Amino acid sequence: DWRGDPASALLEVLDPQQNHAFRDHYLDVDFDLSEVFFICTANTLSTIPPALRDRMEVIEIDGYTEYEKLRIAQEYLVPRQVRVNGLKPGEGAFEDEAIRAIIRDYTREAGVRNLEREIGRALRKVATHIARCQAECDLVVDAGRVREYLGKPRYRDDALLRTELPGVVTGLAWTPTGGEVLFVEARVMADRGGLILTGQLGDVMKESARIALSYVQGELGHLGLPEDALTDRSVHLHVPAGAIPKDGPSAGVALVTAVASVLSQQPARGDVAMTGEVTLQGQVLPIGGIKQKVLAAHRHGLKTVILPRANEIDLDEVPEEIRNELTFVLVEHVSEVLDVALARSVPFQAESQQLDAEELSLGGNGRSRSPSGAPVHD
């Protein structure tokens, strides 16, 4: 139409019943588009009308890993920015650790657009330094100079610090720009307020929170807590970054662990991240976005990732160099999650649920360990 709505135009163009005589309403001319192959790109699917999305074959392209970004930067971005900023070839070289520092502390993105922008900023400082140099100076940018040139880091990996207190758990989330770490906080208060939820949670995530609380209420005895631990008390669950909407079922295990942690006053392990949907019976169901979530855990320096056992096959999508640096715990029941995440001295056993957890170490000696530390043979 005259307002130029691209979705409406594409809806007509992609209709096989009429695109052999597609009419351009501006030129008032018919075009035969029946043999045209259309390739469309988008940052997110949520803004594409369902009718239009139904006529497309969606191919999702994952974001780059840190290793891939490093290679792209050293082979393409740095040479291009050296040229753009008036430096000679060889001037303004970056050490690998300097590139990694920019990736981790100054950019959080699926691609490399901001990475190139920050490299350009640093190289302009290098050019200024060289211009002021009386004699010849061959300046190499190392990790120390990155902060000098780019200022205070924009991002911090504070998972270990934030989980020092009981009731705070590290979860994993998926966004259109890749995976991200998601913190879940729980607090118990002496009133009859029931369940309080904050953090811009969507309907599905609110249901996950209710399921988590109901499950813990039914298993208080097996947690080593008195049966009246929640009597005349309310539970407040909060997911920080309150300005960002959040939804989906994959925070179920983190919600259960946060409630169990605050009730038992046992802090969650700071080096553990988790994701998975939980049922009222405590079963852990598979979820999506495994590759992106694992990459986020690795980027934040976490060492152990708890995943649904049904998602084991999805680990094949994770680059080998990332798998080799992480330990994966595959679980079927939330009791296994609590044994690992809360580091309990006495393993938690849910009634009628005696399931074994398998901890996969996909690099190194090829052996696995159970959550209790005993070897498990493949």
Short mmCIF file of N, CA and C in Angstrom, two decimals, residues 226-349:
data_model
loop_
_atom_site.label_atom_id
_atom_site.label_comp_id
_atom_site.label_asym_id
_atom_site.label_seq_id
_atom_site.Cartn_x
_atom_site.Cartn_y
_atom_site.Cartn_z
N PRO A 226 11.38 -28.57 57.97
CA PRO A 226 10.10 -28.89 58.62
C PRO A 226 8.94 -28.71 57.65
N GLU A 227 7.90 -29.50 57.84
CA GLU A 227 6.76 -29.46 56.94
C GLU A 227 6.03 -28.11 56.96
N ASP A 228 6.22 -27.35 58.05
CA ASP A 228 5.55 -26.04 58.14
C ASP A 228 6.50 -24.90 57.77
N ALA A 229 7.55 -25.21 57.00
CA ALA A 229 8.55 -24.19 56.66
C ALA A 229 7.95 -23.03 55.88
N LEU A 230 6.86 -23.29 55.15
CA LEU A 230 6.23 -22.24 54.35
C LEU A 230 4.89 -21.78 54.92
N THR A 231 4.55 -22.28 56.11
CA THR A 231 3.30 -21.87 56.74
C THR A 231 3.37 -20.41 57.16
N ASP A 232 2.37 -19.65 56.80
CA ASP A 232 2.31 -18.21 57.10
C ASP A 232 3.52 -17.47 56.56
N ARG A 233 4.02 -17.92 55.45
CA ARG A 233 5.15 -17.24 54.80
C ARG A 233 4.85 -17.07 53.32
N SER A 234 5.43 -16.04 52.75
CA SER A 234 5.31 -15.83 51.31
C SER A 234 6.69 -15.92 50.68
N VAL A 235 6.71 -16.28 49.41
CA VAL A 235 7.96 -16.40 48.66
C VAL A 235 7.97 -15.34 47.56
N HIS A 236 9.05 -14.59 47.51
CA HIS A 236 9.22 -13.57 46.47
C HIS A 236 10.31 -14.05 45.52
N LEU A 237 9.95 -14.22 44.24
CA LEU A 237 10.90 -14.61 43.20
C LEU A 237 11.12 -13.43 42.26
N HIS A 238 12.39 -13.09 42.05
CA HIS A 238 12.72 -11.95 41.20
C HIS A 238 13.80 -12.35 40.21
N VAL A 239 13.64 -11.90 38.97
CA VAL A 239 14.65 -12.11 37.93
C VAL A 239 15.18 -10.74 37.54
N PRO A 240 16.42 -10.41 37.93
CA PRO A 240 16.95 -9.06 37.68
C PRO A 240 16.98 -8.66 36.21
N ALA A 241 17.36 -7.42 35.99
CA ALA A 241 17.21 -6.73 34.70
C ALA A 241 15.72 -6.54 34.47
N GLY A 242 15.09 -5.82 35.42
CA GLY A 242 13.64 -5.69 35.43
C GLY A 242 13.06 -4.98 34.23
N ALA A 243 13.87 -4.22 33.50
CA ALA A 243 13.35 -3.51 32.33
C ALA A 243 13.22 -4.41 31.11
N ILE A 244 13.77 -5.62 31.19
CA ILE A 244 13.77 -6.53 30.04
C ILE A 244 12.69 -7.60 30.24
N PRO A 245 11.73 -7.74 29.33
CA PRO A 245 10.72 -8.80 29.45
C PRO A 245 11.37 -10.18 29.33
N LYS A 246 10.84 -11.14 30.09
CA LYS A 246 11.38 -12.50 30.09
C LYS A 246 10.23 -13.49 30.05
N ASP A 247 10.42 -14.58 29.32
CA ASP A 247 9.37 -15.59 29.25
C ASP A 247 9.98 -16.92 28.83
N GLY A 248 9.19 -17.98 28.96
CA GLY A 248 9.64 -19.31 28.58
C GLY A 248 9.73 -20.23 29.78
N PRO A 249 9.74 -21.56 29.53
CA PRO A 249 9.73 -22.53 30.62
C PRO A 249 11.10 -22.98 31.10
N SER A 250 12.18 -22.55 30.43
CA SER A 250 13.49 -23.15 30.69
C SER A 250 14.12 -22.72 32.00
N ALA A 251 13.54 -21.77 32.71
CA ALA A 251 14.08 -21.36 34.01
C ALA A 251 13.54 -22.21 35.16
N GLY A 252 12.79 -23.25 34.84
CA GLY A 252 12.17 -24.06 35.88
C GLY A 252 13.14 -24.61 36.90
N VAL A 253 14.25 -25.20 36.45
CA VAL A 253 15.21 -25.79 37.39
C VAL A 253 15.86 -24.70 38.25
N ALA A 254 16.11 -23.53 37.66
CA ALA A 254 16.71 -22.43 38.43
C ALA A 254 15.74 -21.92 39.49
N LEU A 255 14.45 -21.86 39.16
CA LEU A 255 13.45 -21.40 40.12
C LEU A 255 13.33 -22.36 41.29
N VAL A 256 13.30 -23.67 41.01
CA VAL A 256 13.24 -24.66 42.08
C VAL A 256 14.47 -24.55 42.97
N THR A 257 15.64 -24.45 42.35
CA THR A 257 16.89 -24.39 43.11
C THR A 257 16.96 -23.14 43.97
N ALA A 258 16.47 -22.01 43.45
CA ALA A 258 16.49 -20.77 44.23
C ALA A 258 15.61 -20.89 45.47
N VAL A 259 14.42 -21.46 45.32
CA VAL A 259 13.52 -21.63 46.48
C VAL A 259 14.13 -22.60 47.48
N ALA A 260 14.67 -23.73 47.00
CA ALA A 260 15.29 -24.71 47.90
C ALA A 260 16.50 -24.10 48.61
N SER A 261 17.25 -23.27 47.90
CA SER A 261 18.43 -22.64 48.48
C SER A 261 18.07 -21.69 49.62
N VAL A 262 17.07 -20.84 49.41
CA VAL A 262 16.73 -19.86 50.44
C VAL A 262 16.07 -20.53 51.65
N LEU A 263 15.32 -21.60 51.42
CA LEU A 263 14.68 -22.28 52.54
C LEU A 263 15.70 -23.06 53.37
N SER A 264 16.67 -23.68 52.72
CA SER A 264 17.68 -24.46 53.43
C SER A 264 18.87 -23.62 53.86
N GLN A 265 18.92 -22.35 53.41
CA GLN A 265 20.04 -21.45 53.70
C GLN A 265 21.37 -22.02 53.22
N GLN A 266 21.32 -22.73 52.11
CA GLN A 266 22.53 -23.25 51.47
C GLN A 266 22.76 -22.49 50.17
N PRO A 267 23.84 -21.74 50.05
CA PRO A 267 24.11 -21.02 48.80
C PRO A 267 24.32 -21.98 47.64
N ALA A 268 23.92 -21.56 46.47
CA ALA A 268 24.18 -22.36 45.26
C ALA A 268 25.63 -22.19 44.85
N ARG A 269 26.17 -23.19 44.20
CA ARG A 269 27.54 -23.10 43.70
C ARG A 269 27.65 -21.99 42.66
N GLY A 270 28.65 -21.15 42.80
CA GLY A 270 28.80 -20.02 41.90
C GLY A 270 29.32 -20.37 40.53
N ASP A 271 29.91 -21.57 40.38
CA ASP A 271 30.47 -21.96 39.08
C ASP A 271 29.52 -22.83 38.28
N VAL A 272 28.26 -22.93 38.72
CA VAL A 272 27.27 -23.80 38.08
C VAL A 272 26.17 -22.95 37.44
N ALA A 273 25.83 -23.27 36.20
CA ALA A 273 24.67 -22.68 35.52
C ALA A 273 23.73 -23.80 35.13
N MET A 274 22.45 -23.48 34.97
CA MET A 274 21.47 -24.53 34.71
C MET A 274 20.35 -24.04 33.82
N THR A 275 19.70 -24.98 33.14
CA THR A 275 18.53 -24.67 32.33
C THR A 275 17.71 -25.93 32.16
N GLY A 276 16.39 -25.79 32.10
CA GLY A 276 15.52 -26.94 31.93
C GLY A 276 14.13 -26.66 32.48
N GLU A 277 13.13 -27.24 31.84
CA GLU A 277 11.75 -27.11 32.30
C GLU A 277 11.47 -28.16 33.37
N VAL A 278 10.65 -27.81 34.36
CA VAL A 278 10.32 -28.72 35.46
C VAL A 278 8.82 -28.95 35.51
N THR A 279 8.43 -30.21 35.76
CA THR A 279 7.02 -30.54 35.94
C THR A 279 6.69 -30.59 37.42
N LEU A 280 5.40 -30.75 37.74
CA LEU A 280 4.99 -30.85 39.14
C LEU A 280 5.56 -32.08 39.82
N GLN A 281 5.89 -33.10 39.04
CA GLN A 281 6.49 -34.32 39.59
C GLN A 281 8.00 -34.21 39.69
N GLY A 282 8.56 -33.08 39.26
CA GLY A 282 10.00 -32.90 39.36
C GLY A 282 10.79 -33.38 38.17
N GLN A 283 10.10 -33.84 37.13
CA GLN A 283 10.82 -34.26 35.93
C GLN A 283 11.41 -33.04 35.22
N VAL A 284 12.60 -33.21 34.65
CA VAL A 284 13.27 -32.13 33.92
C VAL A 284 13.10 -32.40 32.43
N LEU A 285 12.43 -31.49 31.74
CA LEU A 285 12.10 -31.67 30.32
C LEU A 285 13.06 -30.88 29.44
N PRO A 286 13.23 -31.33 28.19
CA PRO A 286 14.16 -30.65 27.27
C PRO A 286 13.69 -29.25 26.89
N ILE A 287 14.65 -28.42 26.53
CA ILE A 287 14.37 -27.04 26.12
C ILE A 287 15.23 -26.72 24.89
N GLY A 288 15.09 -25.52 24.35
CA GLY A 288 15.83 -25.14 23.15
C GLY A 288 16.98 -24.19 23.46
N GLY A 289 17.70 -23.85 22.39
CA GLY A 289 18.79 -22.88 22.52
C GLY A 289 19.99 -23.38 23.28
N ILE A 290 20.25 -24.70 23.24
CA ILE A 290 21.34 -25.27 24.03
C ILE A 290 22.69 -24.68 23.64
N LYS A 291 22.97 -24.61 22.36
CA LYS A 291 24.28 -24.10 21.93
C LYS A 291 24.51 -22.69 22.45
N GLN A 292 23.54 -21.81 22.25
CA GLN A 292 23.70 -20.42 22.67
C GLN A 292 23.86 -20.31 24.18
N LYS A 293 23.12 -21.12 24.93
CA LYS A 293 23.20 -21.06 26.39
C LYS A 293 24.54 -21.57 26.89
N VAL A 294 25.05 -22.64 26.29
CA VAL A 294 26.36 -23.17 26.69
C VAL A 294 27.45 -22.15 26.39
N LEU A 295 27.37 -21.50 25.23
CA LEU A 295 28.36 -20.48 24.89
C LEU A 295 28.31 -19.33 25.90
N ALA A 296 27.11 -18.97 26.37
CA ALA A 296 26.99 -17.91 27.37
C ALA A 296 27.64 -18.32 28.68
N ALA A 297 27.42 -19.56 29.10
CA ALA A 297 28.04 -20.05 30.33
C ALA A 297 29.56 -20.01 30.23
N HIS A 298 30.09 -20.43 29.09
CA HIS A 298 31.54 -20.40 28.88
C HIS A 298 32.05 -18.96 28.89
N ARG A 299 31.33 -18.07 28.25
CA ARG A 299 31.76 -16.67 28.18
C ARG A 299 31.82 -16.02 29.55
N HIS A 300 30.96 -16.44 30.47
CA HIS A 300 30.93 -15.86 31.81
C HIS A 300 31.85 -16.59 32.78
N GLY A 301 32.64 -17.53 32.29
CA GLY A 301 33.61 -18.19 33.14
C GLY A 301 33.05 -19.28 34.02
N LEU A 302 31.83 -19.76 33.76
CA LEU A 302 31.25 -20.85 34.53
C LEU A 302 31.86 -22.18 34.09
N LYS A 303 31.93 -23.13 35.00
CA LYS A 303 32.63 -24.38 34.73
C LYS A 303 31.72 -25.58 34.55
N THR A 304 30.53 -25.55 35.16
CA THR A 304 29.61 -26.68 35.11
C THR A 304 28.26 -26.22 34.60
N VAL A 305 27.68 -26.98 33.68
CA VAL A 305 26.37 -26.64 33.11
C VAL A 305 25.44 -27.83 33.31
N ILE A 306 24.30 -27.60 33.94
CA ILE A 306 23.29 -28.63 34.16
C ILE A 306 22.25 -28.53 33.05
N LEU A 307 22.04 -29.66 32.35
CA LEU A 307 21.12 -29.69 31.21
C LEU A 307 20.17 -30.88 31.34
N PRO A 308 18.98 -30.82 30.72
CA PRO A 308 18.12 -32.00 30.65
C PRO A 308 18.82 -33.12 29.88
N ARG A 309 18.67 -34.34 30.35
CA ARG A 309 19.32 -35.46 29.67
C ARG A 309 18.84 -35.58 28.22
N ALA A 310 17.59 -35.22 27.97
CA ALA A 310 17.06 -35.32 26.61
C ALA A 310 17.74 -34.36 25.65
N ASN A 311 18.48 -33.38 26.17
CA ASN A 311 19.20 -32.43 25.31
C ASN A 311 20.64 -32.86 25.04
N GLU A 312 21.00 -34.08 25.42
CA GLU A 312 22.39 -34.52 25.23
C GLU A 312 22.82 -34.44 23.77
N ILE A 313 21.91 -34.79 22.87
CA ILE A 313 22.26 -34.79 21.44
C ILE A 313 22.58 -33.38 20.95
N ASP A 314 22.01 -32.36 21.60
CA ASP A 314 22.24 -30.97 21.18
C ASP A 314 23.66 -30.50 21.48
N LEU A 315 24.36 -31.22 22.34
CA LEU A 315 25.74 -30.83 22.65
C LEU A 315 26.66 -31.01 21.46
N ASP A 316 26.24 -31.81 20.48
CA ASP A 316 27.06 -31.97 19.27
C ASP A 316 27.20 -30.65 18.52
N GLU A 317 26.26 -29.73 18.72
CA GLU A 317 26.32 -28.44 18.03
C GLU A 317 27.32 -27.48 18.68
N VAL A 318 27.73 -27.78 19.90
CA VAL A 318 28.66 -26.90 20.62
C VAL A 318 30.07 -27.16 20.11
N PRO A 319 30.83 -26.13 19.76
CA PRO A 319 32.20 -26.33 19.27
C PRO A 319 33.03 -27.15 20.25
N GLU A 320 33.88 -28.01 19.72
CA GLU A 320 34.66 -28.92 20.56
C GLU A 320 35.54 -28.18 21.55
N GLU A 321 36.13 -27.05 21.12
CA GLU A 321 37.02 -26.33 22.04
C GLU A 321 36.26 -25.77 23.24
N ILE A 322 34.95 -25.52 23.07
CA ILE A 322 34.13 -25.07 24.20
C ILE A 322 33.77 -26.25 25.08
N ARG A 323 33.37 -27.37 24.48
CA ARG A 323 33.01 -28.56 25.25
C ARG A 323 34.17 -29.03 26.12
N ASN A 324 35.38 -28.92 25.61
CA ASN A 324 36.54 -29.40 26.35
C ASN A 324 36.81 -28.60 27.62
N GLU A 325 36.27 -27.41 27.70
CA GLU A 325 36.54 -26.55 28.86
C GLU A 325 35.39 -26.54 29.87
N LEU A 326 34.33 -27.30 29.59
CA LEU A 326 33.17 -27.32 30.48
C LEU A 326 32.86 -28.74 30.92
N THR A 327 32.17 -28.84 32.05
CA THR A 327 31.63 -30.12 32.52
C THR A 327 30.12 -30.05 32.45
N PHE A 328 29.50 -31.07 31.86
CA PHE A 328 28.05 -31.08 31.67
C PHE A 328 27.43 -32.14 32.57
N VAL A 329 26.40 -31.75 33.29
CA VAL A 329 25.63 -32.67 34.12
C VAL A 329 24.26 -32.86 33.46
N LEU A 330 23.98 -34.08 33.04
CA LEU A 330 22.72 -34.39 32.37
C LEU A 330 21.76 -35.01 33.38
N VAL A 331 20.59 -34.43 33.54
CA VAL A 331 19.67 -34.85 34.59
C VAL A 331 18.29 -35.16 34.02
N GLU A 332 17.57 -35.98 34.77
CA GLU A 332 16.18 -36.30 34.43
C GLU A 332 15.21 -35.82 35.49
N HIS A 333 15.72 -35.57 36.70
CA HIS A 333 14.86 -35.17 37.81
C HIS A 333 15.51 -34.01 38.55
N VAL A 334 14.69 -33.12 39.09
CA VAL A 334 15.22 -31.92 39.74
C VAL A 334 16.00 -32.26 41.01
N SER A 335 15.78 -33.42 41.61
CA SER A 335 16.57 -33.81 42.78
C SER A 335 18.05 -33.90 42.42
N GLU A 336 18.36 -34.32 41.20
CA GLU A 336 19.75 -34.39 40.76
C GLU A 336 20.35 -32.99 40.62
N VAL A 337 19.51 -32.05 40.21
CA VAL A 337 19.97 -30.66 40.10
C VAL A 337 20.36 -30.13 41.47
N LEU A 338 19.52 -30.40 42.48
CA LEU A 338 19.80 -29.89 43.82
C LEU A 338 21.05 -30.52 44.40
N ASP A 339 21.29 -31.79 44.12
CA ASP A 339 22.50 -32.44 44.62
C ASP A 339 23.76 -31.76 44.10
N VAL A 340 23.72 -31.32 42.85
CA VAL A 340 24.89 -30.69 42.25
C VAL A 340 24.97 -29.21 42.60
N ALA A 341 23.86 -28.50 42.42
CA ALA A 341 23.89 -27.04 42.54
C ALA A 341 24.05 -26.57 43.98
N LEU A 342 23.48 -27.31 44.95
CA LEU A 342 23.57 -26.89 46.34
C LEU A 342 24.71 -27.56 47.07
N ALA A 343 25.40 -28.48 46.41
CA ALA A 343 26.54 -29.18 47.01
C ALA A 343 26.18 -29.74 48.38
N ARG A 344 25.06 -30.43 48.44
CA ARG A 344 24.57 -30.95 49.72
C ARG A 344 25.46 -32.08 50.21
N SER A 345 25.69 -32.11 51.52
CA SER A 345 26.48 -33.21 52.10
C SER A 345 25.67 -34.50 52.10
N VAL A 346 24.35 -34.39 52.26
CA VAL A 346 23.46 -35.56 52.18
C VAL A 346 22.64 -35.41 50.91
N PRO A 347 22.78 -36.33 49.94
CA PRO A 347 22.07 -36.18 48.66
C PRO A 347 20.56 -36.06 48.87
N PHE A 348 19.95 -35.18 48.09
CA PHE A 348 18.51 -35.00 48.12
C PHE A 348 17.86 -36.13 47.33
N GLN A 349 16.89 -36.80 47.90
CA GLN A 349 16.19 -37.87 47.20
C GLN A 349 14.70 -37.62 47.28
#
